[in-house]
Amino acid sequence: MKILKVETNKKKYIDLLLLADEEEKMIDKYLERGEMYILDDNGVKAECVVTNEGNGILEIKNIATLPNWHKQGYGKKLIEFIIKKYSKNYLVIQVGTGDSPTTIPFYEKCGFKKSHIIKDFFIKNYDKPIIENGVQLVDMIYLKKF
């Protein structure tokens, strides 16, 4: 298993990016300014994009694992890699996600704690409703790791 930085042609992984962020126009807002990593284990299984948000904050903007490879530890490996690589240079690592019964516990297991909420984020910023596990996402829930 290897984690590799993607320096060019990040859109090559658009299908994987769209698993975590359903609108390409939203991905375009952070992809080029972000640092992207792929996890390769006999083929690409997962990806992660992080951005410098200023004031010592690194944000995980996108993290996704191919559906057939969920629950294999790939997402956790990427989170551990990001924490190890960036925690010396940033005061906070944060992630924003929908209020989902699958994603919130994942980040909490990785050591993140709920921080704050941006009300109506998904309604105001996405053209179509985002449905996860049969529930429409409305608010953005931020979690932080110090």
C-alpha positions as a printed Julia matrix, in Angstrom:
146×3 Matrix{Float64}:
   0.0    0.0     0.0
   1.33   3.45   -0.98
   0.06   6.98   -0.55
   1.13   9.22   -3.41
   0.85  12.96   -3.94
  -0.94  13.97   -7.15
   0.82  17.01   -8.61
  -0.87  17.27  -12.02
  -4.06  16.16  -13.76
  -6.03  15.92  -10.51
  -9.28  15.76  -12.52
  -8.2   12.3   -13.66
  -9.72  11.18  -10.35
 -13.0   13.09  -10.79
 -15.16   9.97  -10.39
 -13.58   9.33   -7.0
 -13.79  13.02   -6.0
 -17.49  13.08   -6.89
 -18.15  10.29   -4.37
 -17.42  12.79   -1.58
 -18.6   16.0    -3.22
 -21.44  15.54   -5.68
 -21.02  18.73   -7.72
 -17.96  19.31   -9.87
 -18.32  23.1    -9.55
 -17.8   22.75   -5.79
 -14.73  20.53   -6.32
 -13.34  23.15   -8.71
 -13.34  25.7    -5.87
 -10.63  23.86   -3.94
  -8.99  21.2    -6.13
  -6.21  23.25   -7.7
  -5.28  25.1    -4.52
  -5.36  21.88   -2.54
  -2.87  19.09   -2.11
  -4.21  15.76   -3.33
  -3.19  12.25   -2.31
  -4.24   8.86   -3.58
  -3.99   5.57   -1.76
  -2.81   2.83   -4.09
  -3.13  -0.79   -3.0
  -2.92  -2.8    -6.22
  -4.86   0.05   -7.83
  -6.24   3.35   -6.53
  -8.68   2.72   -3.69
  -9.08   6.17   -2.09
  -8.2    9.85   -2.35
  -7.95  12.92   -0.14
  -7.64  16.67   -0.82
  -6.48  19.11    1.86
  -6.26  22.9     1.79
  -4.52  25.56    3.82
  -7.32  27.75    5.2
  -4.98  30.22    6.91
  -4.52  30.93   10.62
  -2.91  27.52   11.17
  -5.93  25.58    9.86
  -5.66  22.67    7.43
  -8.98  21.45    6.05
  -9.8   18.05    4.63
 -11.98  19.13    1.71
 -12.55  15.77    0.08
 -11.9   12.18    1.11
 -13.41   9.18   -0.61
 -12.95   5.45   -0.91
 -14.29   3.42   -3.8
 -17.55   1.76   -2.66
 -16.27  -1.81   -3.1
 -13.43  -1.01   -0.7
 -15.37   0.62    2.16
 -14.69  -0.66    5.67
 -11.19  -1.85    4.69
  -9.36   0.91    6.59
  -8.31   2.95    3.54
 -10.01   6.16    4.66
  -8.53   5.83    8.13
  -5.06   5.27    6.63
  -5.4    8.5     4.62
  -6.53  10.43    7.72
  -3.59   9.05    9.73
  -1.22  10.03    6.9
  -2.61  13.59    6.76
  -2.39  14.0    10.54
   1.19  12.71   10.63
   2.29  14.81    7.64
   0.64  18.1     8.59
   0.13  18.26   12.38
   3.53  19.87   13.02
   2.76  22.74   10.63
  -0.89  23.38   11.55
  -2.61  24.13   14.84
  -5.9   22.54   13.73
  -6.95  19.95   11.18
 -10.64  20.28   10.39
 -13.23  18.66    8.19
 -16.71  19.75    7.19
 -19.35  17.15    6.42
 -23.06  16.58    6.33
 -24.93  15.43    9.4
 -24.71  11.78    8.42
 -24.83   8.74   10.7
 -21.92   7.2     8.77
 -19.48  10.09    8.32
 -19.64  11.78   11.74
 -18.76   8.56   13.66
 -15.93   7.85   11.17
 -14.26  11.2    11.93
 -14.88  10.83   15.65
 -13.14   7.42   15.58
 -10.21   9.2    13.91
  -9.99  11.59   16.87
 -11.98  14.56   15.58
 -14.42  16.43   17.84
 -17.5   18.39   16.75
 -16.72  22.07   16.52
 -19.41  24.16   14.84
 -22.23  24.14   12.3
 -22.88  26.18    9.17
 -26.66  26.26    8.86
 -28.23  25.47    5.47
 -24.82  25.02    3.78
 -25.92  22.22    1.47
 -29.17  23.95    0.53
 -27.45  27.26   -0.28
 -24.39  25.88   -2.11
 -25.62  22.92   -4.14
 -27.95  22.97   -7.13
 -29.64  19.69   -6.21
 -30.49  18.16   -2.84
 -27.72  15.93   -1.45
 -29.21  12.73   -0.07
 -27.13  10.44    2.11
 -28.57   7.28    3.64
 -32.05   8.47    2.67
 -31.7   11.81    4.48
 -31.23  15.22    2.84
 -28.12  17.01    4.03
 -28.85  20.55    5.19
 -26.2   21.82    7.62
 -22.41  21.5     7.39
 -20.99  19.98   10.57
 -17.36  20.88   11.28
 -15.11  18.6    13.28
 -11.61  19.51   14.44
  -8.5   17.76   15.65
  -5.98  19.82   17.64
